[in-house]
C-alpha positions as a printed NumPy array, in Angstrom:
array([[ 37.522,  61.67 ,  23.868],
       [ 39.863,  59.684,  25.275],
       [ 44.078,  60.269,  24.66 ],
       [ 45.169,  57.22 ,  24.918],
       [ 47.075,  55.426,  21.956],
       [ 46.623,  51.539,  21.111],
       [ 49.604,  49.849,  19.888],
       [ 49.285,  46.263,  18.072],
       [ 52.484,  43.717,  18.221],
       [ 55.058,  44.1  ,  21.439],
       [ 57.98 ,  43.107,  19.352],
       [ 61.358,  46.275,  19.04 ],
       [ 59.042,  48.257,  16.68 ],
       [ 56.029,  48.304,  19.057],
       [ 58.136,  48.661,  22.313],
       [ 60.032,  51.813,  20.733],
       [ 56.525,  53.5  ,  20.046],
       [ 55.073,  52.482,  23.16 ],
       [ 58.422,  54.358,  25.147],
       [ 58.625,  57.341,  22.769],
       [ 55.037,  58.327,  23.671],
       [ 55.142,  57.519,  27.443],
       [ 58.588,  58.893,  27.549],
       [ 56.572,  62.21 ,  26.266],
       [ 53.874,  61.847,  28.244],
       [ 51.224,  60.129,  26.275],
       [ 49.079,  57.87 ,  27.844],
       [ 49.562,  53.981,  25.567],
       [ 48.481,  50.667,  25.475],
       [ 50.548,  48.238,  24.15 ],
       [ 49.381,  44.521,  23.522],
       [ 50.283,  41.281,  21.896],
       [ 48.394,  37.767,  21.545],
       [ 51.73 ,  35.84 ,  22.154],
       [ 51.464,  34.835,  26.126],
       [ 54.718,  35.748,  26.782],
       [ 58.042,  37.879,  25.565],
       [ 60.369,  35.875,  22.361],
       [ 63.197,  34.189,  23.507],
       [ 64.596,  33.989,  19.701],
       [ 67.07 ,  36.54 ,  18.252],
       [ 65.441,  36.745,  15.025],
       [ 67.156,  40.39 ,  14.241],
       [ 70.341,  40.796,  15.549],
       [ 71.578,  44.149,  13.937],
       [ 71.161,  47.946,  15.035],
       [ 72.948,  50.259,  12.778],
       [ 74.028,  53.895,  14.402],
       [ 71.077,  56.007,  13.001],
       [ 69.009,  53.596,  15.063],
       [ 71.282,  53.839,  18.124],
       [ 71.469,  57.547,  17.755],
       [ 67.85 ,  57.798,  18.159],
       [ 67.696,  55.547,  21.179],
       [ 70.446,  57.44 ,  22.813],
       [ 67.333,  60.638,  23.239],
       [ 65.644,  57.667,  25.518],
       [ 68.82 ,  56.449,  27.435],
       [ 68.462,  52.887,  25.918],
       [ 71.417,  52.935,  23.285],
       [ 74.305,  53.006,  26.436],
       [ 72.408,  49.894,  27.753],
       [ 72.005,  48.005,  24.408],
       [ 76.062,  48.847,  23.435],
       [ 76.878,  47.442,  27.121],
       [ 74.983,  43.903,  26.062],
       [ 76.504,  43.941,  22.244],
       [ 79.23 ,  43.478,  20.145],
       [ 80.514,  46.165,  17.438],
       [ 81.336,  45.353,  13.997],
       [ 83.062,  48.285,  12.083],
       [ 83.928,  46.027,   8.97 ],
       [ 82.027,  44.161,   6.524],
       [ 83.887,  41.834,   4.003],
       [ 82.965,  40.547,   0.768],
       [ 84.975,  37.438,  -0.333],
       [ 84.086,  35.131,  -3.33 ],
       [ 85.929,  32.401,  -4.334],
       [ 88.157,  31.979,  -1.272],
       [ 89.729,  35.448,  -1.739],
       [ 88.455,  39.264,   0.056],
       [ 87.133,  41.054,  -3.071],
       [ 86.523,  44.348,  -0.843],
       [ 85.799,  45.745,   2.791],
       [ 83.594,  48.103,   3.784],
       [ 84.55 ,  50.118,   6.96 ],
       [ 82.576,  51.271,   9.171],
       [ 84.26 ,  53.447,  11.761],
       [ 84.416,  56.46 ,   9.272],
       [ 81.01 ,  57.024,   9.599],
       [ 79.746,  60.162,  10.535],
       [ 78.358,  59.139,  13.991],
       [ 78.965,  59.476,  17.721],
       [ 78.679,  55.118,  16.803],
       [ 80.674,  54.446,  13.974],
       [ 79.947,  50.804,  14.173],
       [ 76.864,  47.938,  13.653],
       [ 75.994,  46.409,  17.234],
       [ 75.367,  43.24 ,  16.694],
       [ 72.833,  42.285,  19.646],
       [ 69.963,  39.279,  20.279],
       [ 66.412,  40.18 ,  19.447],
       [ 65.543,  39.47 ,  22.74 ],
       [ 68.098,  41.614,  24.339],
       [ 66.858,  44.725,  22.387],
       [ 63.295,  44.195,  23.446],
       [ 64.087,  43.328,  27.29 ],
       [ 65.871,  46.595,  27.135],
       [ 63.262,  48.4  ,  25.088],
       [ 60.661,  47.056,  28.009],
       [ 62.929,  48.045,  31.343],
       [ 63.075,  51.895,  29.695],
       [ 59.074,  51.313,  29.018],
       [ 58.279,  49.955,  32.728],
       [ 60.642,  52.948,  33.629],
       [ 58.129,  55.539,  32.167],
       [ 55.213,  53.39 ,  34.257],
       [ 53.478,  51.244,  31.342],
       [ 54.185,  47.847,  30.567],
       [ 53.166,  45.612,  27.506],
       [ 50.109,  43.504,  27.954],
       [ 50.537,  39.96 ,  26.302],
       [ 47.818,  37.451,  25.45 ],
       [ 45.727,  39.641,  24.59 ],
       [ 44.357,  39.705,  21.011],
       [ 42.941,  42.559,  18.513],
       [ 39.889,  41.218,  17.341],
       [ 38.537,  43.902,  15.375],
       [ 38.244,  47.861,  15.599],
       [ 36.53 ,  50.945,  13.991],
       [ 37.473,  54.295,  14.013],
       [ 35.416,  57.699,  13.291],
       [ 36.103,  61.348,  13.745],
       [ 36.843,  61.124,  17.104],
       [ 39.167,  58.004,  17.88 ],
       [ 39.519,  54.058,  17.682],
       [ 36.77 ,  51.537,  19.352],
       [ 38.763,  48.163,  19.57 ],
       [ 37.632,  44.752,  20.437],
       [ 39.754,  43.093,  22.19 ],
       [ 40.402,  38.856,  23.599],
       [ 42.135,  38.221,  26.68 ],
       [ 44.311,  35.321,  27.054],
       [ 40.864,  33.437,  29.485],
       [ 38.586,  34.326,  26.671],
       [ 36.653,  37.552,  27.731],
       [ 36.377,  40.085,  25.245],
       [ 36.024,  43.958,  25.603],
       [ 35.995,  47.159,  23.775],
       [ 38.036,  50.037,  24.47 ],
       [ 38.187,  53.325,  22.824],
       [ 41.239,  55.23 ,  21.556],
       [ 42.515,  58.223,  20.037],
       [ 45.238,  56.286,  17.673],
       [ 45.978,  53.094,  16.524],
       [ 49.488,  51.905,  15.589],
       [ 49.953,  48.833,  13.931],
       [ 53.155,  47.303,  14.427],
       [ 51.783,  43.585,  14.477],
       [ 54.303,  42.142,  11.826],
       [ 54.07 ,  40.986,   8.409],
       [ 50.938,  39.084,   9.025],
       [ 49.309,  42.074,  10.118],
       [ 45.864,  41.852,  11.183],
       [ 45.185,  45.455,  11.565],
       [ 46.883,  45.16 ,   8.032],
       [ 44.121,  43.185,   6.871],
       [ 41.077,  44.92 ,   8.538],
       [ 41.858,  47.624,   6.937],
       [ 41.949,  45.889,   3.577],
       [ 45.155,  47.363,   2.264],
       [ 47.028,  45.812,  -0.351],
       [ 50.614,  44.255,   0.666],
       [ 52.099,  44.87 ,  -3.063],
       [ 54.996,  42.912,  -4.074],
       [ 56.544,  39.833,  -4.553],
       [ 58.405,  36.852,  -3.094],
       [ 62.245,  35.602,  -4.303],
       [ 62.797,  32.282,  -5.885],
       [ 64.98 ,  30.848,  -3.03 ],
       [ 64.513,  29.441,   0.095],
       [ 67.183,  30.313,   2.714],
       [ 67.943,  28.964,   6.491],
       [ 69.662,  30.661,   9.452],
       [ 70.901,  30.213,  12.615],
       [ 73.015,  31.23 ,  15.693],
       [ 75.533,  29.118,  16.398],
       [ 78.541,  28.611,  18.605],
       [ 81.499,  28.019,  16.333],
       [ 85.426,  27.912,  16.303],
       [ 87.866,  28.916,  13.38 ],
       [ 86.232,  32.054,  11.734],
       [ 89.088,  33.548,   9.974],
       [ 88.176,  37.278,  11.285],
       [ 87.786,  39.079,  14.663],
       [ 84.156,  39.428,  15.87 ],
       [ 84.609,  42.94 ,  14.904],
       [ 84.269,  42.17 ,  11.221],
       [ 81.318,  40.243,   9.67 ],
       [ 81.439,  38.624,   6.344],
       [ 79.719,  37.207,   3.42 ],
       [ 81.061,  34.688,   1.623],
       [ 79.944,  33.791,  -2.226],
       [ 79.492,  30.52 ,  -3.792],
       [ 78.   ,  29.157,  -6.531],
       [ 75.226,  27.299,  -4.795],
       [ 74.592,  30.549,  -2.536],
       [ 75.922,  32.801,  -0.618],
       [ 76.575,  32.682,   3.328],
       [ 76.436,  35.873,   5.511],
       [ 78.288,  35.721,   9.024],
       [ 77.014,  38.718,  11.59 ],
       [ 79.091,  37.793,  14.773],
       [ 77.696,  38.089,  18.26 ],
       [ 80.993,  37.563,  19.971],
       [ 83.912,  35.52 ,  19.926],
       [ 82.738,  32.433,  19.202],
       [ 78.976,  33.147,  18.325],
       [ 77.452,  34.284,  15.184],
       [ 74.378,  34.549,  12.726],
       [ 75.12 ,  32.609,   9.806],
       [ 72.193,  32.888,   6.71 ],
       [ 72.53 ,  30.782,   3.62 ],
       [ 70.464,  30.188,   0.816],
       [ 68.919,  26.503,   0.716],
       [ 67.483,  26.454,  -3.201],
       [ 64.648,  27.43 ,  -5.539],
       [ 61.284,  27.265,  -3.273],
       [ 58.751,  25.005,  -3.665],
       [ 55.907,  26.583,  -2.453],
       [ 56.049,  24.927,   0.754],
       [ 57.695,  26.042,   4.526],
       [ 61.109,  26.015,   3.586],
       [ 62.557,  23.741,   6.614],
       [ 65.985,  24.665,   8.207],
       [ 68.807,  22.862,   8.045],
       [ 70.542,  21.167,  11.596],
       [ 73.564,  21.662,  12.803],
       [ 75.345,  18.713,  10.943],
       [ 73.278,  19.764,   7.656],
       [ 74.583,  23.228,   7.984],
       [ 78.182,  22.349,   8.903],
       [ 78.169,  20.271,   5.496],
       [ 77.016,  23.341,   3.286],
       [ 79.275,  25.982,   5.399],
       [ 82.055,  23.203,   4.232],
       [ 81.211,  24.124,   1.039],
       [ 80.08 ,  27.601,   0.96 ],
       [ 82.313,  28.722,   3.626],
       [ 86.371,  30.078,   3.789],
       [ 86.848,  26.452,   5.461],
       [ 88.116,  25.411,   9.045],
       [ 85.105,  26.82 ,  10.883],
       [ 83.593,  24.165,  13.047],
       [ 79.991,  24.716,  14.484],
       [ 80.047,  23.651,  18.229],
       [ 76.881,  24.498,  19.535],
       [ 73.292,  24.928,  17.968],
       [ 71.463,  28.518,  19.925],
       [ 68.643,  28.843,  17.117],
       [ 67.568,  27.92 ,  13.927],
       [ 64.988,  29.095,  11.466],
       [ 63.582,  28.578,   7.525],
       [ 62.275,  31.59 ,   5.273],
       [ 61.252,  32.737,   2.385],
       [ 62.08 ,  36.523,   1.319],
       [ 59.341,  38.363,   0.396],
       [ 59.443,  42.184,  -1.134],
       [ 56.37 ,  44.06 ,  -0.501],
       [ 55.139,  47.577,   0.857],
       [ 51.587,  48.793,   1.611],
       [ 50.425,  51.643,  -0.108],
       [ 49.42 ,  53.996,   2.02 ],
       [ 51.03 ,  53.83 ,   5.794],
       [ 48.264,  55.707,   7.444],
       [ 44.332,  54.862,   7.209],
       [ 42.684,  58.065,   9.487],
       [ 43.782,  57.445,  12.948],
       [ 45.424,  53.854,  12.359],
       [ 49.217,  53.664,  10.975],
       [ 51.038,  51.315,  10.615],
       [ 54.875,  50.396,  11.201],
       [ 57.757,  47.881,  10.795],
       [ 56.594,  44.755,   8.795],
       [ 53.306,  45.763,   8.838],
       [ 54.135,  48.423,   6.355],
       [ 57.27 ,  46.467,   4.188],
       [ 58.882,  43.505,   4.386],
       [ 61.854,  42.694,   2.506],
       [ 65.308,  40.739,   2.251],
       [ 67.451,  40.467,   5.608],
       [ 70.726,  40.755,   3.702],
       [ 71.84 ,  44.373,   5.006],
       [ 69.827,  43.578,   8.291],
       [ 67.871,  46.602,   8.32 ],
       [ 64.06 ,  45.243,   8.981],
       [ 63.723,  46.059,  12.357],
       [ 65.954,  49.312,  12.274],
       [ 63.98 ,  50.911,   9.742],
       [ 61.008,  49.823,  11.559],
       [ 61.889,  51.06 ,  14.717],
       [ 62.759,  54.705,  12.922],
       [ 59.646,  54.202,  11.531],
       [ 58.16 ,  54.456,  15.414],
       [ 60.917,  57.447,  15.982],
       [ 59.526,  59.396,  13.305],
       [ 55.675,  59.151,  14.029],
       [ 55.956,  59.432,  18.294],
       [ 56.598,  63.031,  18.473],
       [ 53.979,  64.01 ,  15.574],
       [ 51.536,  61.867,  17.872],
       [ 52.841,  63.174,  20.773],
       [ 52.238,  66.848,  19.815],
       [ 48.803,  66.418,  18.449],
       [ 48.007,  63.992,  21.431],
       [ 48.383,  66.713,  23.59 ],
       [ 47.015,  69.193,  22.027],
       [ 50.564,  71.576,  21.372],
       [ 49.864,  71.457,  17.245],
       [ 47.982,  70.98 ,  15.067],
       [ 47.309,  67.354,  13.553],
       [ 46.509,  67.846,  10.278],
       [ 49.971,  68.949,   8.75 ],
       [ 52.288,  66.76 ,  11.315],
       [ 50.217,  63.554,  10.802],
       [ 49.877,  63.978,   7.394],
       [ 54.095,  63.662,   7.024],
       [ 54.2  ,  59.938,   8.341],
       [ 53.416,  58.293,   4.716],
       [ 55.65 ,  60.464,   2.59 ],
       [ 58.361,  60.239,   4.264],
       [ 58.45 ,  56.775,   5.612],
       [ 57.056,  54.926,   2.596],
       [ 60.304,  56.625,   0.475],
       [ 62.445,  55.235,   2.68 ],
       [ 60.889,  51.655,   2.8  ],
       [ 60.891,  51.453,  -0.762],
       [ 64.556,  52.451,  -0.963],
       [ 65.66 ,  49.575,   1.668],
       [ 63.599,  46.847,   0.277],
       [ 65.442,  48.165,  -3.316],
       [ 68.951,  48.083,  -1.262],
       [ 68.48 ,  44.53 ,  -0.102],
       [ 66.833,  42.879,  -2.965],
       [ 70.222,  44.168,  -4.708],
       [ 72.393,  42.964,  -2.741],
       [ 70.794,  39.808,  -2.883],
       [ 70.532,  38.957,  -5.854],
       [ 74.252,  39.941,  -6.311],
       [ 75.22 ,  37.356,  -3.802],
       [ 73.142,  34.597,  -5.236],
       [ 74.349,  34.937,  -9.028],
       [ 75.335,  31.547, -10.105],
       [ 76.669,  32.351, -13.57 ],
       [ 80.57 ,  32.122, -13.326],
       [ 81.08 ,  35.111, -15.668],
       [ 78.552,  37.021, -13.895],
       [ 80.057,  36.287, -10.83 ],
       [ 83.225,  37.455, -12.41 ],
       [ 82.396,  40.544, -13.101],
       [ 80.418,  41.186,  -9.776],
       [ 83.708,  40.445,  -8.468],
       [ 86.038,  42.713, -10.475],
       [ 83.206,  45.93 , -10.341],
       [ 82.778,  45.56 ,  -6.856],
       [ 86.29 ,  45.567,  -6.099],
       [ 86.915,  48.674,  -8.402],
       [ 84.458,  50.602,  -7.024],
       [ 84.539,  50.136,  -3.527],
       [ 88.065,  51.037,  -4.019],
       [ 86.823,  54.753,  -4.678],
       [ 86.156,  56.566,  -1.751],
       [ 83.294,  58.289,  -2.62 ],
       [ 81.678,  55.139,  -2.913],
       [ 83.001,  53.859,   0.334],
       [ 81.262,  56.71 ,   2.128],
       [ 77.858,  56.23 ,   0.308],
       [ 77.714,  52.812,   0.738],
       [ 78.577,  52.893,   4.868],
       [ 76.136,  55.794,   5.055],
       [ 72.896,  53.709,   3.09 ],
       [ 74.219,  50.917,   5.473],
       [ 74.58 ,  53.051,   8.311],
       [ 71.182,  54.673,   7.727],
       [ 72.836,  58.194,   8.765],
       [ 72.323,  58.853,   4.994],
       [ 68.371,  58.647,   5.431],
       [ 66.357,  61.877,   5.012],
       [ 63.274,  63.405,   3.715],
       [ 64.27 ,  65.707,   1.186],
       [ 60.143,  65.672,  -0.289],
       [ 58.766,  66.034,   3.624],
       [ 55.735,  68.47 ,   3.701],
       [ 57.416,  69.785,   7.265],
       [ 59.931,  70.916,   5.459],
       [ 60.494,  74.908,   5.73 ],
       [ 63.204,  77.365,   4.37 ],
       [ 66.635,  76.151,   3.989],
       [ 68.817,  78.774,   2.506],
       [ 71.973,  77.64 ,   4.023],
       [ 74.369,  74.529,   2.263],
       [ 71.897,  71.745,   4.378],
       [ 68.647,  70.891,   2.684],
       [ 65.824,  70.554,   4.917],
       [ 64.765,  67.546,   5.266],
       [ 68.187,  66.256,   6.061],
       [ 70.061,  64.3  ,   9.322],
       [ 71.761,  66.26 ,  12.048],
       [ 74.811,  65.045,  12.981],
       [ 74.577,  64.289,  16.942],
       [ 76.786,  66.433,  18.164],
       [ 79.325,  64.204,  21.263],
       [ 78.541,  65.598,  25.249],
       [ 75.229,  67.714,  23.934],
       [ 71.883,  66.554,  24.237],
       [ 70.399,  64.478,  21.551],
       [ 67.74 ,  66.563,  19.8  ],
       [ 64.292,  65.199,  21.185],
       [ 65.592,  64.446,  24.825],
       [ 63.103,  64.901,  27.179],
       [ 59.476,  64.617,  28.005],
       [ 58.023,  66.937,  25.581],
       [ 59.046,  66.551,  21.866],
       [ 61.274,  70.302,  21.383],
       [ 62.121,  71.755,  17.9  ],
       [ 66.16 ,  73.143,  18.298],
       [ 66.696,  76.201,  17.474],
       [ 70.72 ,  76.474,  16.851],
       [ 71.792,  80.067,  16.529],
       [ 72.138,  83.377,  18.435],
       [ 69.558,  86.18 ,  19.276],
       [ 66.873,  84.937,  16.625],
       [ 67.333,  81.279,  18.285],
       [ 66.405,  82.645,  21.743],
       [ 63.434,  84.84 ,  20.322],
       [ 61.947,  81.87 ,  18.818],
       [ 62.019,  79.73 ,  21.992],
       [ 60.779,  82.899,  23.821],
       [ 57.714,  82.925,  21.725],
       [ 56.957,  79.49 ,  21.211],
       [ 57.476,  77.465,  24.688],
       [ 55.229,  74.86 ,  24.315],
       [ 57.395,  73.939,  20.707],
       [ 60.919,  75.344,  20.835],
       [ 63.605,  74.44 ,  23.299],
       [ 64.15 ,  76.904,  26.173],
       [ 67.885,  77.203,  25.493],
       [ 68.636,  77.844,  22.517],
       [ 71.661,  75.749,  20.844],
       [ 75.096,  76.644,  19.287],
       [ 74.842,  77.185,  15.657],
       [ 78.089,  75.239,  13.431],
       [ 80.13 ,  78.565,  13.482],
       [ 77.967,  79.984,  10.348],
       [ 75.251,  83.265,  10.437],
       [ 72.329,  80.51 ,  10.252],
       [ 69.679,  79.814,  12.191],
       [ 68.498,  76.103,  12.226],
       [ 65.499,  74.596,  13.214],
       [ 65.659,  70.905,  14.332],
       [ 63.432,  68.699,  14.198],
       [ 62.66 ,  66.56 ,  17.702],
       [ 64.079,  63.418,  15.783],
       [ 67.044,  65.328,  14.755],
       [ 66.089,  66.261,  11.368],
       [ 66.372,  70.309,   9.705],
       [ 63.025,  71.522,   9.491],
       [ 64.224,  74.949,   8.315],
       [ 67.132,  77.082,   7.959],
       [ 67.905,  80.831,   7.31 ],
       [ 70.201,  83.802,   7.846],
       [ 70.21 ,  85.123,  11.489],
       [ 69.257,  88.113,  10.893],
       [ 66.02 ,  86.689,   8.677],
       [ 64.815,  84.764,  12.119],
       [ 61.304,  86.248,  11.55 ],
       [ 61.023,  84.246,   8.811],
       [ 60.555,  80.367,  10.77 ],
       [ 57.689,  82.455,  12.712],
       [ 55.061,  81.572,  10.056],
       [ 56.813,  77.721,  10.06 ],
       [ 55.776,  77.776,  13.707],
       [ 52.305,  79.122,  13.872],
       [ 51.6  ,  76.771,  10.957],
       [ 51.845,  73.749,  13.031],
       [ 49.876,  75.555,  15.586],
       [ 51.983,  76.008,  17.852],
       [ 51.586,  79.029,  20.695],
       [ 47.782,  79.099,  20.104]])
């Protein structure tokens, strides 16, 4: 049986598999039937959960160096700022969205890959696979036309919303698309009314239009272009989208320079089940939704974060992979669900067209992102340090005031949890932390890690989420936790 694992689509959700399991050792293929890497910035977001993750591999310092952070998020409607959302209160050694090219992210994603000695193989096509007990046969096309088979222990799907691994595996893509077409672009522009540290979306009756900026004088600008027709929605030019941000817009911006433009449609759906034996699947492949809070590829690529270590550990052979594998669906396809709810919200709150509707939008919003309470929820969903897995079958004991199941707060100068080249649990705490990473050395951390000032003992996850907590002096008790996941056999 062979160790290696096969991963479908090179775009940021297949490149952060591909370096979470050779950054741990695991042996990967990664391929792609494109001939060569995208040149378009199609997602241009990465919110600090996402950056705090990448920060275990080294790549968040390189992506911040290439970026530019927005820590407010305004929401005006009818020429006037109806509220702000701020972002540098978040809870997070990056209280801020980085607002960075597609293409940027992945060329970083691949130089940390190369780094760890494997490199993505493109033009070359999955034709077809089958899996048993064992592992993954795959057929695969290379870009001259000669076709092979290869066997695997894992298959990850990250091949997008057209997914043909998707499709082999005749799983249903449940959901349904929106009644508007919308455009988008990134442009060169003069006269936006904010510092590129603020981004902005501005509502009109005939739609709304969303400003991420890249810089200075670049941004992403979406806008809606009208009920669909059932056909490609075409994009609007330059001069065509100058006339509607005319409209739509806070006025006196002037578009000077066209970098890319696209047409979509927004689709909400989710597949059922996110794991099929030894084939998962990840990113688009699994849900699809609006691009209003530009989370798509960030909760894709946590999506990777969350199933390399369980892969990892089972690849070679330190657990058990029954109980870690078994985790990916329920608590991924929660979280999914809850974005694609998120965003089809907020979009159909920025595309109401009824002026008394709009009116009271406008005067609710306003009220209650006044309160903060609501401030901090709504940066933290938007932040996505307010993620967890509260349900997770991992999760142990927790008598202390965190659940398990919850984030860890990255703690400034100490190592992110999961550093390394073997996925670690943390154990945070005194004597009892130090006998548990004396027993189990292939799981737990050698050194054992300062507890927050309280009696506890934690247990931390690899991707920096509580598996268990307890009194100190009840350390015996995360023992059984341990030796059910196989650990020290």
């Amino acid at each position: 049986m062979t160790d290696r694992v096969l991963i479908v689509g090179a775009g940021p959700v297949g490149l952060t598999m591909a370096l979470e399991l050779a950054r741990y050792g695991v042996p990967v293929r990664i391929i792609d039937k494109i001939p060569d890497a995208e040149h378009t910035s199609r997602a241009v977001a990465v919110w600090p959960r996402t950056l705090e993750l990448l920060d275990r591999s080294g790549a968040a310092a390189d992506l911040i160096s290439l970026g530019n952070k927005v820590t407010v998020a305004n929401l005006l409607s009818g020429g006037r700022r109806v509220a702000a959302l701020s972002l540098d209160q978040v809870p997070s050694p990056y209280p801020f969205v980085l607002m960075v090219p597609q293409y940027d992210t992945e060329s970083v994603l691949r130089q940390h890959l190369v780094a760890h000695g494997a490199a993505p193989d493109l033009g070359i096509e999955l034709l077809d696979f089958a899996q048993d007990a064992d592992g993954v046969s795959a057929r695969l096309r290379g870009s001259d036309g000669t076709e092979s088979t290869e066997r695997f222990a894992f298959l990850v799907a990250c091949d997008g919303a057209h997914s043909v691994v998707r499709h082999r595996l005749g799983l249903d893509f449940k959901g349904d698309t929106l009644g508007l077409d919308w455009t988008q672009g990134d442009f060169h522009l003069s006269g936006y009314p904010f510092p590129p540290s603020q981004m902005s979306i501005f509502c009109h009756e005939d739609g709304p239009m969303l400003f991420f900026p890249m810089g200075p004088d670049r941004a992403r600008i979406i806008t809606s272009l009208g009920p669909t027709t059932g056909k490609p929605a075409v994009p609007l030019d330059q001069d065509a989208f100058q006339k509607v941000l005319d409209v739509r817009g806070p006025g006196g911006i002037t578009l000077t320079g066209t970098v890319w433009i696209s047409a979509f449609h927004i689709n909400e759906r989710q597949v059922e089940n996110y794991r099929s034996g030894r084939v998962f699947l990840a990113g688009d492949a699994a849900h699809i939704h609006s691009p209003a809070g530009g989370q798509g590829m960030n909760t894709g690529m946590q999506d990777a974060m969350n199933l390399a270590w369980k892969l990892a550990l089972v690849s070679r052979g330190i657990a058990n992979g029954p109980e870690l594998l078994d985790s990916y669906d329920p608590e991924r396809r929660p979280v999914g669900a809850q974005v694609i709810a998120a965003s089809g919200r907020m979009t159909r709150m920025a595309t109401l067209a009824n002026p008394i509707l709009e009116h009271l939008r406008d005067v609710a919003v306003h009220l209650l992102l006044g309160l903060a309470p609501v401030q901090r929820a709504m940066t933290g969903l938007m932040a996505e340090v307010s993620i967890g897995y509260p349900d997770s079958p991992l999760n142990g004991p927790s008598r202390g005031d965190a659940k398990a199941g919850s984030r860890m707060r990255p703690v400034v100068g100490e190592v992110p949890f999961g550093a390394g080249d073997t996925p670690l649990f943390a154990a945070c705490g005194g004597a009892g932390a130090a006998e548990l990473a004396s027993r189990f050395p292939g799981l737990v951390e050698a050194l054992p890690r300062p507890s927050d000032g309280e009696p506890l003992l934690s247990l931390v996850r690899p991707d920096g989420y509580l598996a268990a907590q307890v009194p100190e002096a009840d350390w015996q008790a995360l023992i059984p936790y341990l030796q059910h996941l196989g650990a020290g056999r």
